[in-house]
């Protein structure tokens, strides 16, 4: 498999996952805010800031935000590299360069997704179409995942796409946690009594499509501790960081045939990162979430860089 | 509710043209009888619906070509017509043997041009024609391509004239494209009107890719056991990218770009996730001039430095061979009957359109005197560009053409205005069938001890009324083309 094409497929996986998480974040936050139990969580500025903070690294938190502009920038502004439309375009372009390697069914699904986003009426979207748009983006992403799993050979091509998807999933979950943690801090005291019991944890779980299963698992109201534990450390939660790392570890072995990976290899580094988080306890993480977030983002970046050096350099 | 409008009711046969479906007495030709009845059952509304379905199917599958606009590249589908063209087995026999004969003769011709040049020495083809061709590559002189093949893949454009005879318009032996549309059209028609295939025994077109791969493997370099074949493309922004990716995928080989390959010690490698992997046969869909910046255009970013050296060492095979363009020049086309006789000692099976070559003074004079009756074509343009059709020109335009011809006679040929046959085609605006001009591109493969003609072809349709130019870049469409099996 060509190194250039492998790189494109890796990024195709990442962009699909990114588009999905951003869309879900928009949807869940916007609609959760409409009937949130406190004024702060209902505040439109608060929600818009949160959305922009999640989507863009370089947001100015001081200025007054315009709802239509924020929605446009995150959803359909082709000039913004962090917009959903840019991610979908990039995913499709990457798929295009690997069209001979992926199934017709997968390509057709990506292509339909692209045309859906490209032709979505901007005016409708910023005024009343947010729900429809974001739901369709997440549904299209699910279709793509289904086509990836169900129509591709589970070989190198598949492994590379899955590496991209899982590294990105972990990254996005961390970004969502980061945003919601910030929201919970800002909204502190307005619901319940402390950060631990903030309404934002419920929103966070819904952003990760993990609310129902989390309730089933703990049979408790979401708090900072059980929410973070579920989303970061629970290996059975499909969107947890731990599950993503396990997947990354599994798929790297399709590319690397070393039983005992050499210490300079991507497989070794992935194993090391996985082991580092496998035996963490949530109290330790929760007590200094900011440091944890920075560390894990650095670790995930490190893995992606290593993969690039080992496999995608051309 | 309005009564359904019969889609053939308003069809007007032009008695001056050959109609593929209706004969001179306005009767449906026998071969089309069943099909005509089946299609007559459909109303205009049915056709509209099916037509839209077919269009969105092509669009969703990304079977598109790119049109370059001011800001963004637009994707267009190649319009697809739901009424197929049928070719009778006995007529196909003539076409198939005819195109194969031409491809073989062209291959011999190329061998000769790059070796002994006997045909020039014997005074059959004039030296100036070759020496003035920009497509002649000195680098190929004396070189023996693997398997002895130059034009592994040929596309021959054929029309049916008002006399009911087939004529070859041109031979394309550089990078003929369109074969992917043949296969997509068949798929689209099967999906839209699957019932019609129960009534006809049609040859499959899906076996092209396996024959292409077999052909490529047959011209592997000396000493290679199982050859590693690839398709090279200029990239995703090329207008024929869909076809490149389709062919690679259908053959199960890598689709590479120039930047994926490198040459070391005169061997070609591709850069894979597991390190370099040797490449043996390259189906190249980039032009000669971009193949190797060390040999040709130094500014080419599409090619591979050192590729020609590896080729000349015999370590890799290029399909088609560089330098084949010298033989598909429209000026050479004039000599095709002589070329066939010279190398194969056979009479040409398919007719050439009578052609006047403007580099010959007496023929130039004839052309200058008869422009309104002629089509003037540049010898080296593709896509239907630069063509002047005499009876469509104003007197000023005629003077303009005359001036150009006198200034660059070598660059032009002229042919009588051929009346391409017409075929009923569904026209969206009028919601009924109207006659439109069609041609046919066939696809021929030549390998070492192996040849293959795809039983089918790309029927291109000029969608504008009266227009003779069928190229997709000029708004043409296409039809599924059926070659019937012998037993019906």
CSV table of N, CA, C and O in Angstrom, one decimal, chain B residues 39-128:
chain,number,residue,atom,x,y,z
B,39,UNK,N,-40.1,0.1,-25.0
B,39,UNK,CA,-39.9,1.6,-24.6
B,39,UNK,C,-41.2,2.4,-24.9
B,39,UNK,O,-41.4,3.3,-24.2
B,40,UNK,N,-42.0,1.9,-25.9
B,40,UNK,CA,-43.2,2.7,-26.2
B,40,UNK,C,-44.2,2.5,-25.1
B,40,UNK,O,-45.1,3.3,-25.0
B,41,UNK,N,-44.0,1.5,-24.3
B,41,UNK,CA,-45.0,1.3,-23.1
B,41,UNK,C,-44.7,2.4,-22.1
B,41,UNK,O,-45.6,2.7,-21.2
B,42,UNK,N,-43.6,3.0,-22.1
B,42,UNK,CA,-43.2,4.0,-21.0
B,42,UNK,C,-43.8,5.4,-21.5
B,42,UNK,O,-43.6,5.8,-22.6
B,43,UNK,N,-44.3,6.1,-20.5
B,43,UNK,CA,-44.7,7.5,-20.8
B,43,UNK,C,-43.6,8.4,-20.6
B,43,UNK,O,-42.5,8.1,-20.0
B,44,UNK,N,-43.8,9.7,-21.0
B,44,UNK,CA,-42.8,10.7,-20.8
B,44,UNK,C,-42.4,10.8,-19.3
B,44,UNK,O,-41.3,11.0,-18.9
B,45,UNK,N,-43.5,10.7,-18.5
B,45,UNK,CA,-43.2,10.8,-17.0
B,45,UNK,C,-42.3,9.7,-16.5
B,45,UNK,O,-41.4,10.0,-15.7
B,46,UNK,N,-42.5,8.5,-17.0
B,46,UNK,CA,-41.6,7.4,-16.6
B,46,UNK,C,-40.2,7.7,-17.0
B,46,UNK,O,-39.3,7.5,-16.2
B,47,UNK,N,-40.0,8.2,-18.2
B,47,UNK,CA,-38.7,8.5,-18.7
B,47,UNK,C,-38.0,9.6,-17.8
B,47,UNK,O,-36.9,9.5,-17.5
B,48,UNK,N,-38.8,10.6,-17.5
B,48,UNK,CA,-38.3,11.6,-16.7
B,48,UNK,C,-37.8,11.1,-15.3
B,48,UNK,O,-36.7,11.4,-14.9
B,49,UNK,N,-38.6,10.2,-14.8
B,49,UNK,CA,-38.3,9.7,-13.5
B,49,UNK,C,-37.0,8.8,-13.6
B,49,UNK,O,-36.0,9.0,-12.8
B,50,UNK,N,-37.0,7.9,-14.6
B,50,UNK,CA,-35.8,7.0,-14.8
B,50,UNK,C,-34.6,7.8,-15.1
B,50,UNK,O,-33.5,7.6,-14.6
B,51,UNK,N,-34.8,8.9,-15.9
B,51,UNK,CA,-33.7,9.7,-16.3
B,51,UNK,C,-33.1,10.4,-15.1
B,51,UNK,O,-31.8,10.4,-14.9
B,52,UNK,N,-33.9,10.9,-14.2
B,52,UNK,CA,-33.4,11.6,-13.0
B,52,UNK,C,-32.7,10.6,-12.0
B,52,UNK,O,-31.7,10.9,-11.4
B,53,UNK,N,-33.3,9.4,-12.0
B,53,UNK,CA,-32.7,8.4,-11.1
B,53,UNK,C,-31.3,8.0,-11.6
B,53,UNK,O,-30.4,7.9,-10.8
B,54,UNK,N,-31.2,7.8,-12.9
B,54,UNK,CA,-29.9,7.5,-13.5
B,54,UNK,C,-28.9,8.6,-13.2
B,54,UNK,O,-27.8,8.3,-12.8
B,55,UNK,N,-29.4,9.8,-13.4
B,55,UNK,CA,-28.5,10.9,-13.2
B,55,UNK,C,-28.0,11.0,-11.7
B,55,UNK,O,-26.8,11.2,-11.5
B,56,UNK,N,-28.9,10.8,-10.8
B,56,UNK,CA,-28.4,10.9,-9.4
B,56,UNK,C,-27.6,9.7,-9.0
B,56,UNK,O,-26.7,9.9,-8.2
B,57,UNK,N,-27.8,8.6,-9.7
B,57,UNK,CA,-27.0,7.4,-9.4
B,57,UNK,C,-25.5,7.7,-9.8
B,57,UNK,O,-24.6,7.5,-9.1
B,58,UNK,N,-25.4,8.3,-11.0
B,58,UNK,CA,-24.0,8.6,-11.5
B,58,UNK,C,-23.4,9.7,-10.5
B,58,UNK,O,-22.2,9.6,-10.2
B,59,UNK,N,-24.2,10.6,-10.1
B,59,UNK,CA,-23.7,11.7,-9.3
B,59,UNK,C,-23.2,11.2,-7.9
B,59,UNK,O,-22.1,11.5,-7.5
B,60,UNK,N,-24.1,10.4,-7.3
B,60,UNK,CA,-23.7,9.8,-6.0
B,60,UNK,C,-22.5,8.9,-6.0
B,60,UNK,O,-21.7,8.9,-5.1
B,61,UNK,N,-22.4,8.2,-7.1
B,61,UNK,CA,-21.2,7.3,-7.2
B,61,UNK,C,-20.0,8.1,-7.6
B,61,UNK,O,-18.9,7.5,-7.6
B,62,UNK,N,-20.1,9.4,-7.9
B,62,UNK,CA,-19.0,10.2,-8.2
B,62,UNK,C,-18.4,9.8,-9.6
B,62,UNK,O,-17.2,10.0,-9.8
B,63,UNK,N,-19.3,9.4,-10.5
B,63,UNK,CA,-18.9,9.1,-11.8
B,63,UNK,C,-19.1,10.4,-12.6
B,63,UNK,O,-20.1,10.6,-13.3
B,64,UNK,N,-18.1,11.3,-12.4
B,64,UNK,CA,-18.2,12.6,-12.9
B,64,UNK,C,-16.9,13.0,-13.6
B,64,UNK,O,-15.9,12.4,-13.5
B,65,UNK,N,-17.0,14.1,-14.4
B,65,UNK,CA,-15.7,14.7,-14.9
B,65,UNK,C,-15.7,16.1,-14.4
B,65,UNK,O,-16.8,16.7,-14.1
B,66,UNK,N,-14.6,16.7,-14.3
B,66,UNK,CA,-14.4,18.0,-13.7
B,66,UNK,C,-14.5,19.1,-14.8
B,66,UNK,O,-13.9,19.0,-15.8
B,67,UNK,N,-15.2,20.1,-14.5
B,67,UNK,CA,-15.2,21.3,-15.3
B,67,UNK,C,-14.6,22.4,-14.5
B,67,UNK,O,-15.0,22.7,-13.4
B,68,UNK,N,-13.6,23.1,-15.1
B,68,UNK,CA,-12.9,24.1,-14.3
B,68,UNK,C,-13.6,25.5,-14.5
B,68,UNK,O,-13.7,26.1,-15.5
B,69,UNK,N,-14.2,26.0,-13.4
B,69,UNK,CA,-14.9,27.3,-13.4
B,69,UNK,C,-14.0,28.4,-12.8
B,69,UNK,O,-12.8,28.2,-12.7
B,70,UNK,N,-14.5,29.5,-12.5
B,70,UNK,CA,-13.7,30.7,-12.0
B,70,UNK,C,-13.1,30.4,-10.7
B,70,UNK,O,-12.0,30.6,-10.4
B,71,UNK,N,-14.0,29.9,-9.8
B,71,UNK,CA,-13.5,29.7,-8.4
B,71,UNK,C,-13.3,28.3,-8.0
B,71,UNK,O,-12.4,27.9,-7.4
B,72,UNK,N,-14.3,27.5,-8.5
B,72,UNK,CA,-14.2,26.1,-8.0
B,72,UNK,C,-14.3,25.1,-9.1
B,72,UNK,O,-14.9,25.5,-10.2
B,73,UNK,N,-13.8,23.9,-8.9
B,73,UNK,CA,-14.0,22.9,-9.9
B,73,UNK,C,-15.4,22.3,-9.8
B,73,UNK,O,-15.8,22.0,-8.7
B,74,UNK,N,-16.1,22.3,-10.9
B,74,UNK,CA,-17.5,21.8,-10.8
B,74,UNK,C,-17.5,20.4,-11.3
B,74,UNK,O,-16.8,20.0,-12.2
B,75,UNK,N,-18.3,19.6,-10.7
B,75,UNK,CA,-18.4,18.2,-11.2
B,75,UNK,C,-19.6,18.0,-12.0
B,75,UNK,O,-20.7,18.5,-11.7
B,76,UNK,N,-19.4,17.4,-13.2
B,76,UNK,CA,-20.5,17.2,-14.1
B,76,UNK,C,-20.6,15.7,-14.4
B,76,UNK,O,-19.6,15.0,-14.4
B,77,UNK,N,-21.9,15.3,-14.5
B,77,UNK,CA,-22.0,13.9,-15.0
B,77,UNK,C,-22.0,13.9,-16.5
B,77,UNK,O,-22.4,14.9,-17.1
B,78,UNK,N,-21.5,12.8,-17.0
B,78,UNK,CA,-21.5,12.6,-18.5
B,78,UNK,C,-23.0,12.2,-18.8
B,78,UNK,O,-23.4,11.1,-18.4
B,79,UNK,N,-23.8,13.1,-19.5
B,79,UNK,CA,-25.2,12.7,-19.7
B,79,UNK,C,-25.4,11.3,-20.3
B,79,UNK,O,-24.7,10.9,-21.2
B,80,UNK,N,-26.3,10.6,-19.7
B,80,UNK,CA,-26.5,9.2,-20.1
B,80,UNK,C,-27.9,9.0,-20.6
B,80,UNK,O,-28.8,9.5,-20.0
B,81,UNK,N,-28.0,8.4,-21.8
B,81,UNK,CA,-29.3,8.3,-22.4
B,81,UNK,C,-29.8,6.9,-22.2
B,81,UNK,O,-29.0,5.9,-22.3
B,82,UNK,N,-31.1,6.8,-21.9
B,82,UNK,CA,-31.7,5.5,-21.5
B,82,UNK,C,-32.0,4.6,-22.6
B,82,UNK,O,-32.3,3.4,-22.4
B,83,UNK,N,-31.9,5.1,-23.9
B,83,UNK,CA,-32.2,4.2,-25.0
B,83,UNK,C,-30.9,3.6,-25.5
B,83,UNK,O,-30.1,4.4,-26.1
B,84,UNK,N,-30.7,2.3,-25.4
B,84,UNK,CA,-29.4,1.8,-25.9
B,84,UNK,C,-29.3,1.7,-27.4
B,84,UNK,O,-30.3,1.7,-28.1
B,85,UNK,N,-28.1,1.6,-27.8
B,85,UNK,CA,-27.8,1.4,-29.2
B,85,UNK,C,-27.5,-0.1,-29.4
B,85,UNK,O,-26.7,-0.7,-28.6
B,86,UNK,N,-28.1,-0.7,-30.4
B,86,UNK,CA,-27.8,-2.1,-30.7
B,86,UNK,C,-27.0,-2.3,-31.9
B,86,UNK,O,-27.3,-1.6,-33.0
B,87,UNK,N,-26.0,-3.1,-31.9
B,87,UNK,CA,-25.2,-3.4,-33.1
B,87,UNK,C,-25.4,-4.9,-33.4
B,87,UNK,O,-25.2,-5.8,-32.5
B,88,UNK,N,-25.7,-5.1,-34.6
B,88,UNK,CA,-26.0,-6.5,-35.1
B,88,UNK,C,-24.7,-7.3,-35.1
B,88,UNK,O,-23.6,-6.7,-35.5
B,89,UNK,N,-24.7,-8.6,-34.8
B,89,UNK,CA,-23.5,-9.4,-34.8
B,89,UNK,C,-22.7,-9.3,-36.1
B,89,UNK,O,-21.4,-9.3,-36.0
B,90,UNK,N,-23.4,-9.3,-37.2
B,90,UNK,CA,-22.6,-9.4,-38.5
B,90,UNK,C,-21.9,-8.0,-38.7
B,90,UNK,O,-20.8,-8.0,-39.2
B,91,UNK,N,-22.6,-6.9,-38.3
B,91,UNK,CA,-21.9,-5.6,-38.4
B,91,UNK,C,-20.7,-5.5,-37.4
B,91,UNK,O,-19.7,-5.0,-37.7
B,92,UNK,N,-20.9,-6.1,-36.2
B,92,UNK,CA,-19.9,-6.0,-35.2
B,92,UNK,C,-18.6,-6.8,-35.7
B,92,UNK,O,-17.5,-6.3,-35.5
B,93,UNK,N,-18.9,-7.9,-36.4
B,93,UNK,CA,-17.8,-8.7,-36.9
B,93,UNK,C,-16.8,-7.8,-37.7
B,93,UNK,O,-15.6,-7.9,-37.6
B,94,UNK,N,-17.5,-7.0,-38.6
B,94,UNK,CA,-16.7,-6.1,-39.4
B,94,UNK,C,-15.9,-5.1,-38.6
B,94,UNK,O,-14.7,-4.8,-38.8
B,95,UNK,N,-16.6,-4.5,-37.6
B,95,UNK,CA,-16.0,-3.5,-36.8
B,95,UNK,C,-14.8,-4.1,-36.0
B,95,UNK,O,-13.7,-3.6,-36.0
B,96,UNK,N,-15.1,-5.3,-35.4
B,96,UNK,CA,-14.1,-5.9,-34.6
B,96,UNK,C,-12.8,-6.3,-35.3
B,96,UNK,O,-11.7,-5.9,-34.9
B,97,UNK,N,-13.0,-6.9,-36.5
B,97,UNK,CA,-11.8,-7.3,-37.2
B,97,UNK,C,-11.2,-6.1,-37.8
B,97,UNK,O,-9.9,-6.0,-37.9
B,98,UNK,N,-12.0,-5.1,-38.1
B,98,UNK,CA,-11.4,-3.8,-38.7
B,98,UNK,C,-10.6,-3.1,-37.8
B,98,UNK,O,-9.5,-2.6,-38.1
B,99,UNK,N,-11.0,-2.9,-36.5
B,99,UNK,CA,-10.2,-2.1,-35.6
B,99,UNK,C,-9.0,-2.9,-35.1
B,99,UNK,O,-7.9,-2.3,-34.9
B,100,UNK,N,-9.1,-4.2,-35.1
B,100,UNK,CA,-7.9,-5.0,-34.7
B,100,UNK,C,-6.9,-4.9,-35.8
B,100,UNK,O,-5.7,-4.8,-35.6
B,101,UNK,N,-7.3,-5.0,-37.1
B,101,UNK,CA,-6.4,-4.8,-38.2
B,101,UNK,C,-5.7,-3.5,-38.1
B,101,UNK,O,-4.5,-3.4,-38.3
B,102,UNK,N,-6.4,-2.4,-37.8
B,102,UNK,CA,-5.8,-1.1,-37.7
B,102,UNK,C,-4.8,-1.1,-36.6
B,102,UNK,O,-3.7,-0.5,-36.8
B,103,UNK,N,-5.2,-1.6,-35.4
B,103,UNK,CA,-4.2,-1.5,-34.3
B,103,UNK,C,-3.0,-2.3,-34.6
B,103,UNK,O,-1.8,-1.8,-34.3
B,104,UNK,N,-3.1,-3.5,-35.2
B,104,UNK,CA,-1.9,-4.3,-35.6
B,104,UNK,C,-1.0,-3.5,-36.6
B,104,UNK,O,0.2,-3.5,-36.5
B,105,UNK,N,-1.7,-2.9,-37.6
B,105,UNK,CA,-0.9,-2.2,-38.6
B,105,UNK,C,-0.2,-1.0,-38.0
B,105,UNK,O,1.0,-0.8,-38.3
B,106,UNK,N,-0.9,-0.3,-37.1
B,106,UNK,CA,-0.3,0.8,-36.4
B,106,UNK,C,0.9,0.4,-35.6
B,106,UNK,O,2.0,1.1,-35.5
B,107,UNK,N,0.8,-0.8,-34.9
B,107,UNK,CA,1.9,-1.3,-34.2
B,107,UNK,C,3.1,-1.6,-35.0
B,107,UNK,O,4.3,-1.2,-34.7
B,108,UNK,N,2.9,-2.2,-36.2
B,108,UNK,CA,4.0,-2.5,-37.1
B,108,UNK,C,4.6,-1.2,-37.6
B,108,UNK,O,5.8,-1.1,-37.8
B,109,UNK,N,3.7,-0.3,-37.9
B,109,UNK,CA,4.2,1.0,-38.4
B,109,UNK,C,5.1,1.7,-37.4
B,109,UNK,O,6.2,2.2,-37.7
B,110,UNK,N,4.7,1.7,-36.1
B,110,UNK,CA,5.5,2.3,-35.1
B,110,UNK,C,6.9,1.6,-34.9
B,110,UNK,O,7.9,2.3,-34.8
B,111,UNK,N,6.8,0.3,-35.0
B,111,UNK,CA,8.1,-0.5,-34.9
B,111,UNK,C,9.0,0.0,-36.1
B,111,UNK,O,10.2,0.3,-35.8
B,112,UNK,N,8.5,0.1,-37.2
B,112,UNK,CA,9.2,0.5,-38.4
B,112,UNK,C,9.8,1.9,-38.3
B,112,UNK,O,11.0,2.2,-38.5
B,113,UNK,N,8.9,2.8,-37.8
B,113,UNK,CA,9.3,4.2,-37.7
B,113,UNK,C,10.5,4.4,-36.7
B,113,UNK,O,11.4,5.2,-36.9
B,114,UNK,N,10.5,3.5,-35.7
B,114,UNK,CA,11.6,3.6,-34.7
B,114,UNK,C,12.7,2.6,-35.0
B,114,UNK,O,13.6,2.5,-34.1
B,115,UNK,N,12.7,1.9,-36.1
B,115,UNK,CA,13.8,1.0,-36.5
B,115,UNK,C,14.2,1.4,-37.9
B,115,UNK,O,14.9,2.4,-38.1
B,116,UNK,N,13.8,0.6,-38.8
B,116,UNK,CA,14.4,0.7,-40.2
B,116,UNK,C,13.8,1.8,-41.0
B,116,UNK,O,14.4,2.2,-42.0
B,117,UNK,N,12.6,2.2,-40.7
B,117,UNK,CA,11.9,3.3,-41.5
B,117,UNK,C,11.7,2.9,-42.9
B,117,UNK,O,11.8,3.7,-43.8
B,118,UNK,N,11.4,1.6,-43.1
B,118,UNK,CA,11.3,1.1,-44.5
B,118,UNK,C,10.1,1.8,-45.3
B,118,UNK,O,10.2,2.1,-46.4
B,119,UNK,N,9.1,2.1,-44.5
B,119,UNK,CA,7.9,2.7,-45.2
B,119,UNK,C,8.2,4.1,-45.8
B,119,UNK,O,7.7,4.5,-46.8
B,120,UNK,N,9.2,4.7,-45.1
B,120,UNK,CA,9.6,6.0,-45.6
B,120,UNK,C,10.5,5.8,-46.8
B,120,UNK,O,10.4,6.4,-47.9
B,121,UNK,N,11.5,4.9,-46.6
B,121,UNK,CA,12.4,4.6,-47.7
B,121,UNK,C,11.7,4.1,-48.9
B,121,UNK,O,12.1,4.4,-50.1
B,122,UNK,N,10.6,3.4,-48.8
B,122,UNK,CA,9.9,2.9,-49.9
B,122,UNK,C,9.0,4.0,-50.5
B,122,UNK,O,8.2,3.7,-51.4
B,123,UNK,N,9.0,5.2,-49.9
B,123,UNK,CA,8.2,6.3,-50.4
B,123,UNK,C,6.7,6.2,-50.2
B,123,UNK,O,6.0,6.9,-51.0
B,124,UNK,N,6.3,5.4,-49.2
B,124,UNK,CA,4.8,5.3,-49.0
B,124,UNK,C,4.3,6.4,-48.1
B,124,UNK,O,3.3,7.1,-48.4
B,125,UNK,N,5.1,6.7,-47.0
B,125,UNK,CA,4.8,7.8,-46.2
B,125,UNK,C,5.9,8.8,-46.3
B,125,UNK,O,7.1,8.4,-46.1
B,126,UNK,N,5.6,10.0,-46.5
B,126,UNK,CA,6.7,11.0,-46.7
B,126,UNK,C,7.4,11.3,-45.4
B,126,UNK,O,6.8,11.4,-44.4
B,127,UNK,N,8.7,11.5,-45.6
B,127,UNK,CA,9.6,11.8,-44.4
B,127,UNK,C,9.1,13.0,-43.6
B,127,UNK,O,9.1,13.0,-42.4
B,128,UNK,N,8.7,14.1,-44.4
B,128,UNK,CA,8.4,15.3,-43.7
B,128,UNK,C,7.3,15.1,-42.7
B,128,UNK,O,7.3,15.8,-41.6
